[in-house]
């Protein structure tokens, strides 16, 4: 991922030529989204379902891996109406005066705004059967719990809104075209199909062109999946060496829920 904003024509259209200017604009946008109803009151705990091997490295090195919007699994995360948004700006009017092919120019930079942001996703619940199945490789991975009060100091997330309609009502005009476009983009990213409401998702987004963030001591515990057998020894050792509590989730014989077992030994191999 690029560390130099000067090579991105989309930013140059708005006179943004360095990373600090971009971060300042994004800071203004997060303030705006907070004022328009997107929740930033981080819960006491948030969770990430992860494949076991990948989680080990994140736990050991105290970071969270970020992804670009175009890499997200939900196809609607990438179907952002950037052209329609840009048409509502003064920039588009100026382009129309300079060229008869403003529409084509907009299409050429269509994907650029999405790649200005990297994001990571959290959930409110560590006991979700669909989440273990979809994001922790069919219960063979782990679920990492983060202390919300510490997490918000390094990766403050927004709560996702669920709706049957996409984010189509454009925000009120902010002080410049760039912020208006990014407001609309981020509003789209924070609105998901109501069918996904079981995820109870929160999203953190970053505009610094980084693919990971340092989360310091935000991890409070790690839950090991009911079918995790391959990496459990290494996971336990990694957690114990970092002072992180480990809990094994086990199937229950009488009902569809998990039983919990706190791991107190240094090394335990599950059958």
Coordinates of N, CA and C in Angstrom, one line a residue, residues 41-241:
X41 N -19.8 5.1 20.8 CA -19.6 4.7 22.2 C -19.2 3.3 22.3
X42 N -18.0 3.0 22.2 CA -17.4 1.7 22.2 C -17.9 0.8 23.3
X43 N -18.4 -0.4 23.1 CA -18.8 -1.3 24.2 C -17.6 -1.7 25.1
X44 N -17.9 -2.3 26.2 CA -16.8 -2.7 27.1 C -15.8 -3.6 26.5
X45 N -16.4 -4.5 25.6 CA -15.5 -5.5 24.9 C -16.0 -5.6 23.4
X46 N -15.0 -5.7 22.5 CA -15.3 -6.1 21.1 C -14.4 -7.3 20.7
X47 N -14.9 -7.9 19.7 CA -14.2 -9.2 19.3 C -13.9 -9.3 17.9
X48 N -12.8 -10.1 17.6 CA -12.5 -10.4 16.2 C -12.3 -11.9 16.1
X49 N -13.0 -12.5 15.1 CA -12.9 -13.9 14.8 C -11.8 -14.1 13.8
X50 N -10.8 -14.9 14.1 CA -9.6 -15.0 13.3 C -9.2 -16.5 13.0
X51 N -8.6 -16.8 11.9 CA -7.9 -18.1 11.7 C -6.8 -18.2 12.7
X52 N -6.5 -19.4 13.2 CA -5.6 -19.5 14.3 C -4.2 -19.1 14.0
X53 N -3.6 -19.4 12.9 CA -2.3 -19.1 12.5 C -2.1 -17.6 12.4
X54 N -3.0 -16.9 11.8 CA -2.9 -15.5 11.6 C -3.1 -14.8 12.9
X55 N -4.0 -15.3 13.8 CA -4.2 -14.7 15.1 C -3.0 -14.7 16.0
X56 N -2.2 -15.8 15.9 CA -1.0 -15.9 16.7 C 0.0 -14.8 16.5
X57 N 0.2 -14.4 15.2 CA 1.1 -13.4 14.9 C 0.6 -12.0 15.4
X58 N -0.7 -11.8 15.2 CA -1.3 -10.5 15.7 C -1.2 -10.4 17.2
X59 N -1.4 -11.5 17.9 CA -1.4 -11.5 19.4 C 0.1 -11.2 19.8
X60 N 1.0 -12.0 19.2 CA 2.4 -11.9 19.7 C 3.0 -10.5 19.4
X61 N 2.6 -9.9 18.3 CA 3.2 -8.6 17.9 C 2.3 -7.4 18.1
X62 N 1.1 -7.6 18.8 CA 0.3 -6.5 19.2 C -0.2 -5.6 18.1
X63 N -0.8 -6.2 17.0 CA -1.3 -5.4 16.0 C -2.6 -6.0 15.4
X64 N -3.3 -5.2 14.7 CA -4.5 -5.6 14.0 C -4.3 -5.4 12.5
X65 N -4.6 -6.4 11.7 CA -4.4 -6.3 10.2 C -5.6 -5.6 9.6
X66 N -5.3 -4.6 8.8 CA -6.3 -3.8 8.1 C -6.5 -4.3 6.6
X67 N -7.6 -4.1 6.1 CA -7.9 -4.4 4.7 C -8.5 -3.2 3.9
X68 N -8.2 -3.2 2.6 CA -8.8 -2.1 1.8 C -10.3 -2.5 1.6
X69 N -11.1 -1.4 1.3 CA -12.5 -1.7 1.1 C -12.8 -2.7 0.0
X70 N -12.0 -2.6 -1.0 CA -12.1 -3.5 -2.2 C -11.9 -4.9 -1.9
X71 N -11.2 -5.2 -0.7 CA -10.9 -6.6 -0.3 C -12.0 -7.2 0.5
X72 N -13.0 -6.4 0.9 CA -14.1 -7.0 1.8 C -14.9 -8.0 1.1
X73 N -15.5 -8.9 1.9 CA -16.2 -10.1 1.3 C -17.6 -9.7 0.8
X74 N -18.2 -8.7 1.4 CA -19.6 -8.3 1.0 C -19.4 -7.4 -0.3
X75 N -20.0 -7.9 -1.4 CA -19.9 -7.1 -2.7 C -20.4 -5.7 -2.6
X76 N -21.3 -5.4 -1.7 CA -21.9 -4.1 -1.6 C -20.9 -3.1 -0.9
X77 N -19.9 -3.7 -0.2 CA -18.9 -2.8 0.3 C -18.1 -2.1 -0.8
X78 N -18.1 -2.7 -2.0 CA -17.3 -2.2 -3.1 C -18.2 -1.4 -4.1
X79 N -19.5 -1.6 -3.9 CA -20.4 -0.9 -4.9 C -20.8 0.4 -4.3
X80 N -19.9 1.3 -4.3 CA -20.1 2.7 -3.8 C -20.4 3.6 -4.9
X81 N -21.5 4.4 -4.9 CA -21.9 5.2 -6.0 C -21.0 6.5 -6.1
X82 N -19.7 6.3 -6.3 CA -18.8 7.5 -6.3 C -19.2 8.5 -7.4
X83 N -19.5 8.0 -8.6 CA -19.8 8.9 -9.7 C -21.0 9.8 -9.3
X84 N -22.1 9.2 -8.8 CA -23.3 9.9 -8.4 C -22.9 10.9 -7.3
X85 N -22.1 10.5 -6.4 CA -21.7 11.4 -5.3 C -20.9 12.6 -5.9
X86 N -19.9 12.3 -6.7 CA -19.1 13.4 -7.3 C -19.9 14.4 -8.1
X87 N -21.0 13.9 -8.8 CA -21.8 14.8 -9.6 C -22.5 15.9 -8.7
X88 N -22.6 15.7 -7.4 CA -23.2 16.7 -6.6 C -22.2 17.7 -6.1
X89 N -20.9 17.7 -6.5 CA -19.9 18.6 -6.0 C -19.7 19.7 -7.0
X90 N -19.0 20.7 -6.5 CA -18.6 21.9 -7.4 C -17.5 21.4 -8.3
X91 N -16.7 20.4 -7.9 CA -15.6 19.9 -8.7 C -16.2 19.4 -10.0
X92 N -17.3 18.6 -10.0 CA -17.8 18.1 -11.2 C -18.3 19.2 -12.2
X93 N -18.9 20.2 -11.6 CA -19.3 21.4 -12.5 C -18.1 22.0 -13.1
X94 N -17.0 22.1 -12.4 CA -15.8 22.7 -13.0 C -15.2 21.8 -14.1
X95 N -15.3 20.5 -13.9 CA -14.8 19.5 -14.9 C -15.6 19.6 -16.1
X96 N -16.9 19.7 -15.9 CA -17.8 19.8 -17.1 C -17.5 21.1 -17.9
X97 N -17.0 22.1 -17.3 CA -16.7 23.3 -18.0 C -15.4 23.2 -18.8
X98 N -14.5 22.3 -18.3 CA -13.2 22.1 -18.9 C -13.2 21.0 -20.0
X99 N -14.1 20.0 -19.8 CA -14.0 18.9 -20.8 C -15.4 18.4 -21.0
X100 N -15.7 17.9 -22.2 CA -17.0 17.3 -22.5 C -17.1 15.8 -22.0
X101 N -16.0 15.3 -21.5 CA -15.9 13.9 -21.1 C -15.7 13.8 -19.6
X102 N -16.4 14.6 -18.8 CA -16.2 14.6 -17.3 C -16.7 13.2 -16.8
X103 N -17.7 12.7 -17.4 CA -18.2 11.4 -17.0 C -17.2 10.3 -17.0
X104 N -16.4 10.2 -18.1 CA -15.4 9.3 -18.3 C -14.3 9.5 -17.3
X105 N -14.0 10.8 -17.0 CA -12.9 11.1 -16.1 C -13.3 10.5 -14.7
X106 N -14.6 10.7 -14.3 CA -15.1 10.2 -13.0 C -14.9 8.7 -13.0
X107 N -15.2 8.0 -14.1 CA -15.1 6.5 -14.0 C -13.7 6.1 -13.9
X108 N -12.8 6.9 -14.4 CA -11.3 6.5 -14.3 C -10.8 6.5 -12.9
X109 N -11.4 7.4 -12.1 CA -11.0 7.5 -10.7 C -12.0 6.9 -9.7
X110 N -12.9 6.0 -10.3 CA -14.0 5.4 -9.5 C -13.5 4.7 -8.3
X111 N -12.4 3.9 -8.5 CA -12.0 3.0 -7.4 C -11.0 3.7 -6.4
X112 N -10.5 4.9 -6.8 CA -9.5 5.5 -5.9 C -10.0 5.8 -4.5
X113 N -11.2 6.5 -4.3 CA -11.6 6.8 -2.9 C -11.7 5.6 -2.0
X114 N -12.2 4.4 -2.6 CA -12.3 3.2 -1.8 C -10.9 2.8 -1.2
X115 N -9.9 3.0 -2.1 CA -8.6 2.6 -1.6 C -7.8 3.6 -0.8
X116 N -8.5 4.7 -0.5 CA -7.9 5.7 0.4 C -8.1 5.2 1.9
X117 N -9.0 4.3 2.1 CA -9.4 3.8 3.4 C -9.0 2.4 3.6
X118 N -8.4 2.1 4.8 CA -8.3 0.7 5.2 C -9.2 0.5 6.4
X119 N -9.7 -0.7 6.6 CA -10.7 -0.9 7.7 C -10.4 -2.2 8.4
X120 N -10.9 -2.4 9.6 CA -11.0 -3.7 10.2 C -12.4 -3.8 10.9
X121 N -12.8 -5.0 11.1 CA -14.1 -5.2 11.6 C -14.1 -5.9 13.0
X122 N -15.1 -5.6 13.8 CA -15.2 -6.2 15.2 C -16.6 -6.6 15.3
X123 N -16.9 -7.5 16.3 CA -18.2 -7.9 16.6 C -18.5 -7.7 18.1
X124 N -19.7 -7.7 18.5 CA -20.1 -7.5 19.9 C -20.2 -8.8 20.7
X125 N -20.2 -9.9 20.0 CA -20.4 -11.2 20.7 C -19.4 -12.2 20.3
X126 N -18.9 -13.0 21.3 CA -17.9 -14.0 21.0 C -18.6 -15.4 20.9
X127 N -19.9 -15.5 21.1 CA -20.5 -16.8 21.1 C -21.4 -17.0 19.9
X128 N -21.2 -16.3 18.9 CA -22.0 -16.4 17.7 C -21.6 -17.6 16.8
X129 N -22.5 -18.6 16.6 CA -22.2 -19.7 15.8 C -21.9 -19.4 14.4
X130 N -22.7 -18.5 13.7 CA -22.4 -18.1 12.3 C -21.0 -17.5 12.2
X131 N -20.7 -16.6 13.2 CA -19.4 -15.9 13.1 C -18.2 -16.9 13.2
X132 N -18.3 -17.8 14.1 CA -17.3 -18.8 14.2 C -17.2 -19.6 12.9
X133 N -18.3 -19.9 12.3 CA -18.3 -20.7 11.1 C -17.7 -19.9 9.9
X134 N -18.1 -18.6 9.8 CA -17.7 -17.8 8.6 C -16.3 -17.2 8.7
X135 N -15.9 -16.8 9.9 CA -14.7 -16.0 10.0 C -13.5 -16.6 10.8
X136 N -13.8 -17.7 11.5 CA -12.8 -18.5 12.2 C -12.6 -19.9 11.7
X137 N -12.8 -20.0 10.4 CA -12.6 -21.2 9.7 C -13.3 -22.4 10.3
X138 N -14.6 -22.3 10.4 CA -15.4 -23.4 10.9 C -15.0 -23.9 12.3
X139 N -14.9 -22.9 13.2 CA -14.6 -23.2 14.6 C -13.2 -23.7 14.9
X140 N -12.3 -23.7 13.9 CA -10.9 -24.1 14.1 C -10.0 -23.0 14.4
X141 N -10.5 -21.7 14.5 CA -9.7 -20.6 14.8 C -9.9 -20.1 16.2
X142 N -9.8 -18.8 16.4 CA -10.0 -18.2 17.7 C -10.8 -16.9 17.6
X143 N -11.2 -16.4 18.8 CA -11.9 -15.1 18.8 C -11.1 -14.3 19.9
X144 N -10.6 -13.2 19.4 CA -9.8 -12.3 20.3 C -10.7 -11.2 20.9
X145 N -10.7 -11.1 22.2 CA -11.4 -10.1 22.9 C -10.6 -8.8 23.2
X146 N -11.1 -7.7 22.8 CA -10.4 -6.4 23.1 C -11.1 -5.6 24.1
X147 N -10.3 -5.0 25.0 CA -10.8 -4.0 26.0 C -11.3 -2.8 25.3
X148 N -12.6 -2.5 25.3 CA -13.1 -1.4 24.5 C -12.5 0.0 25.0
X149 N -12.3 0.2 26.2 CA -11.8 1.4 26.7 C -10.3 1.7 26.2
X150 N -9.6 0.6 26.0 CA -8.2 0.7 25.5 C -8.2 0.8 24.0
X151 N -9.1 0.0 23.4 CA -9.1 -0.1 21.9 C -9.5 1.3 21.3
X152 N -10.4 2.0 21.9 CA -10.8 3.3 21.4 C -9.7 4.3 21.3
X153 N -8.7 4.1 22.1 CA -7.6 5.1 22.1 C -6.6 4.9 21.0
X154 N -6.7 3.7 20.3 CA -5.8 3.4 19.2 C -6.6 3.1 17.9
X155 N -7.8 2.6 18.0 CA -8.6 2.2 16.9 C -10.1 2.4 17.1
X156 N -10.5 3.7 17.4 CA -11.9 3.9 17.7 C -12.8 3.5 16.6
X157 N -13.7 2.5 16.8 CA -14.6 2.1 15.8 C -16.0 2.7 15.8
X158 N -16.7 2.6 14.7 CA -18.1 3.1 14.6 C -19.0 1.8 14.5
X159 N -20.1 2.0 15.1 CA -21.1 0.9 15.0 C -21.8 0.9 13.6
X160 N -21.9 -0.3 13.0 CA -22.5 -0.4 11.7 C -24.0 -0.3 11.8
X161 N -24.6 0.3 10.9 CA -26.1 0.4 10.8 C -26.6 -0.7 9.8
X162 N -27.7 -1.3 10.1 CA -28.3 -2.3 9.2 C -29.6 -1.8 8.7
X163 N -29.8 -2.0 7.3 CA -30.9 -1.5 6.7 C -31.3 -2.3 5.5
X164 N -32.5 -2.2 5.0 CA -32.9 -2.9 3.7 C -32.5 -2.0 2.6
X165 N -32.2 -0.7 2.8 CA -31.8 0.2 1.8 C -30.3 0.6 2.0
X166 N -29.7 0.8 0.9 CA -28.3 1.2 1.0 C -28.2 2.7 1.4
X167 N -27.0 3.1 1.7 CA -26.8 4.5 2.2 C -26.9 5.4 1.0
X168 N -28.2 5.9 0.8 CA -28.4 6.7 -0.5 C -28.7 8.2 -0.2
X169 N -29.0 8.5 1.1 CA -29.3 9.9 1.4 C -28.0 10.6 1.7
X170 N -27.6 11.4 0.8 CA -26.3 12.1 0.9 C -26.3 13.0 2.2
X171 N -25.1 13.1 2.8 CA -25.0 14.0 4.0 C -25.1 15.4 3.6
X172 N -25.3 16.2 4.7 CA -25.3 17.7 4.5 C -23.9 18.1 3.9
X173 N -23.9 19.2 3.2 CA -22.7 19.6 2.6 C -21.7 20.1 3.7
X174 N -20.5 19.6 3.7 CA -19.5 20.1 4.6 C -18.7 21.2 3.9
X175 N -17.6 21.6 4.5 CA -16.9 22.8 4.0 C -16.2 22.7 2.7
X176 N -16.0 21.4 2.2 CA -15.4 21.3 0.9 C -15.8 20.0 0.2
X177 N -15.6 19.9 -1.1 CA -16.0 18.7 -1.9 C -15.4 17.4 -1.4
X178 N -14.1 17.4 -1.0 CA -13.5 16.2 -0.6 C -14.2 15.6 0.6
X179 N -14.5 16.4 1.6 CA -15.1 15.9 2.8 C -16.5 15.4 2.5
X180 N -17.2 16.1 1.6 CA -18.5 15.6 1.2 C -18.5 14.2 0.6
X181 N -17.5 14.0 -0.3 CA -17.4 12.7 -1.0 C -17.0 11.6 0.0
X182 N -16.0 12.0 1.0 CA -15.6 11.0 1.9 C -16.7 10.7 3.0
X183 N -17.5 11.7 3.3 CA -18.6 11.5 4.2 C -19.6 10.4 3.6
X184 N -19.9 10.6 2.3 CA -20.8 9.7 1.6 C -20.2 8.3 1.5
X185 N -18.9 8.3 1.2 CA -18.2 7.0 1.1 C -18.2 6.2 2.4
X186 N -17.8 6.9 3.5 CA -17.8 6.2 4.8 C -19.2 5.9 5.3
X187 N -20.2 6.8 5.1 CA -21.5 6.4 5.4 C -22.0 5.1 4.7
X188 N -21.5 5.0 3.5 CA -21.9 3.7 2.8 C -21.2 2.5 3.4
X189 N -19.9 2.7 3.8 CA -19.2 1.6 4.4 C -19.8 1.2 5.7
X190 N -20.4 2.1 6.4 CA -21.0 1.8 7.8 C -22.4 1.4 7.7
X191 N -23.0 1.2 6.5 CA -24.3 0.8 6.4 C -24.4 -0.6 5.6
X192 N -24.9 -1.6 6.2 CA -24.9 -2.9 5.6 C -26.4 -3.5 5.5
X193 N -26.5 -4.5 4.7 CA -27.8 -5.2 4.5 C -28.3 -5.7 5.8
X194 N -29.6 -5.6 6.1 CA -30.1 -6.0 7.3 C -29.9 -7.5 7.6
X195 N -29.7 -8.3 6.5 CA -29.5 -9.7 6.7 C -28.2 -10.0 7.4
X196 N -27.3 -9.0 7.5 CA -26.1 -9.2 8.3 C -26.2 -8.8 9.7
X197 N -27.3 -8.5 10.2 CA -27.5 -7.9 11.5 C -27.0 -8.8 12.6
X198 N -26.9 -10.1 12.4 CA -26.4 -11.1 13.4 C -24.9 -10.8 13.7
X199 N -24.2 -10.1 12.8 CA -22.8 -9.9 13.0 C -22.6 -8.8 14.1
X200 N -23.6 -8.0 14.4 CA -23.4 -6.9 15.4 C -22.0 -6.2 15.2
X201 N -21.8 -5.7 14.1 CA -20.5 -5.3 13.7 C -20.2 -3.8 14.0
X202 N -18.9 -3.6 14.3 CA -18.3 -2.3 14.4 C -17.1 -2.2 13.5
X203 N -16.9 -1.0 12.9 CA -15.8 -0.9 12.0 C -14.9 0.3 12.3
X204 N -13.6 0.0 12.2 CA -12.6 1.1 12.3 C -12.1 1.4 11.0
X205 N -11.9 2.6 10.6 CA -11.3 2.9 9.3 C -10.1 3.9 9.5
X206 N -9.1 3.7 8.6 CA -7.9 4.5 8.7 C -7.6 5.1 7.4
X207 N -7.1 6.3 7.3 CA -6.7 6.9 6.1 C -5.3 7.2 5.9
X208 N -4.4 6.4 6.6 CA -3.0 6.7 6.6 C -2.2 5.7 5.7
X209 N -3.0 5.0 4.8 CA -2.3 4.0 3.9 C -1.5 2.9 4.6
X210 N -1.9 2.6 5.8 CA -1.2 1.6 6.6 C -2.1 0.3 6.5
X211 N -1.4 -0.9 6.6 CA -2.1 -2.1 6.5 C -2.2 -2.8 7.9
X212 N -1.7 -2.1 8.9 CA -1.9 -2.6 10.3 C -1.8 -1.5 11.3
X213 N -2.4 -1.7 12.5 CA -2.3 -0.7 13.5 C -1.8 -1.3 14.8
X214 N -1.1 -0.6 15.6 CA -0.6 -1.1 16.9 C -1.7 -0.9 17.9
X215 N -2.0 -2.1 18.6 CA -3.1 -2.0 19.6 C -2.6 -2.2 21.0
X216 N -1.3 -2.1 21.1 CA -0.6 -2.1 22.5 C -1.2 -3.2 23.3
X217 N -1.8 -2.9 24.5 CA -2.2 -3.9 25.4 C -3.7 -4.0 25.4
X218 N -4.4 -3.9 24.3 CA -5.8 -3.9 24.2 C -6.5 -5.3 24.3
X219 N -5.7 -6.3 24.0 CA -6.2 -7.7 24.1 C -6.4 -8.1 25.5
X220 N -7.6 -8.5 25.9 CA -7.9 -9.0 27.3 C -8.0 -10.5 27.4
X221 N -8.5 -11.2 26.4 CA -8.5 -12.6 26.5 C -8.7 -13.2 25.1
X222 N -8.4 -14.5 24.9 CA -8.6 -15.2 23.7 C -9.4 -16.4 23.9
X223 N -10.4 -16.6 23.0 CA -11.3 -17.8 23.1 C -10.8 -18.8 22.0
X224 N -10.6 -20.0 22.3 CA -10.2 -21.0 21.4 C -11.4 -21.8 20.9
X225 N -11.5 -21.9 19.5 CA -12.7 -22.5 18.9 C -12.8 -24.0 19.3
X226 N -14.1 -24.4 19.2 CA -14.4 -25.8 19.7 C -13.7 -26.9 18.8
X227 N -13.3 -26.5 17.6 CA -12.6 -27.5 16.7 C -11.2 -27.1 16.5
X228 N -10.6 -26.2 17.3 CA -9.2 -25.8 17.1 C -8.3 -26.9 17.7
X229 N -7.5 -27.5 16.9 CA -6.6 -28.6 17.3 C -5.2 -28.4 16.8
X230 N -5.0 -27.7 15.7 CA -3.7 -27.6 15.0 C -2.7 -26.7 15.7
X231 N -3.2 -25.5 16.1 CA -2.3 -24.5 16.7 C -2.6 -24.2 18.1
X232 N -3.4 -25.0 18.8 CA -3.8 -24.6 20.2 C -2.6 -24.5 21.1
X233 N -1.6 -25.4 21.0 CA -0.4 -25.3 21.9 C 0.3 -24.0 21.7
X234 N 0.6 -23.6 20.4 CA 1.3 -22.3 20.2 C 0.4 -21.1 20.6
X235 N -0.9 -21.2 20.4 CA -1.7 -20.1 20.8 C -1.7 -19.9 22.3
X236 N -1.8 -21.0 23.1 CA -1.7 -20.9 24.5 C -0.4 -20.3 25.0
X237 N 0.7 -20.8 24.4 CA 2.0 -20.3 24.8 C 2.1 -18.8 24.5
X238 N 1.7 -18.4 23.3 CA 1.7 -17.0 22.9 C 0.9 -16.1 23.9
X239 N -0.3 -16.6 24.2 CA -1.1 -15.8 25.1 C -0.5 -15.7 26.5
X240 N -0.1 -16.8 27.0 CA 0.5 -16.8 28.4 C 1.7 -16.0 28.5
X241 N 2.6 -16.0 27.4 CA 3.8 -15.1 27.5 C 3.4 -13.6 27.4

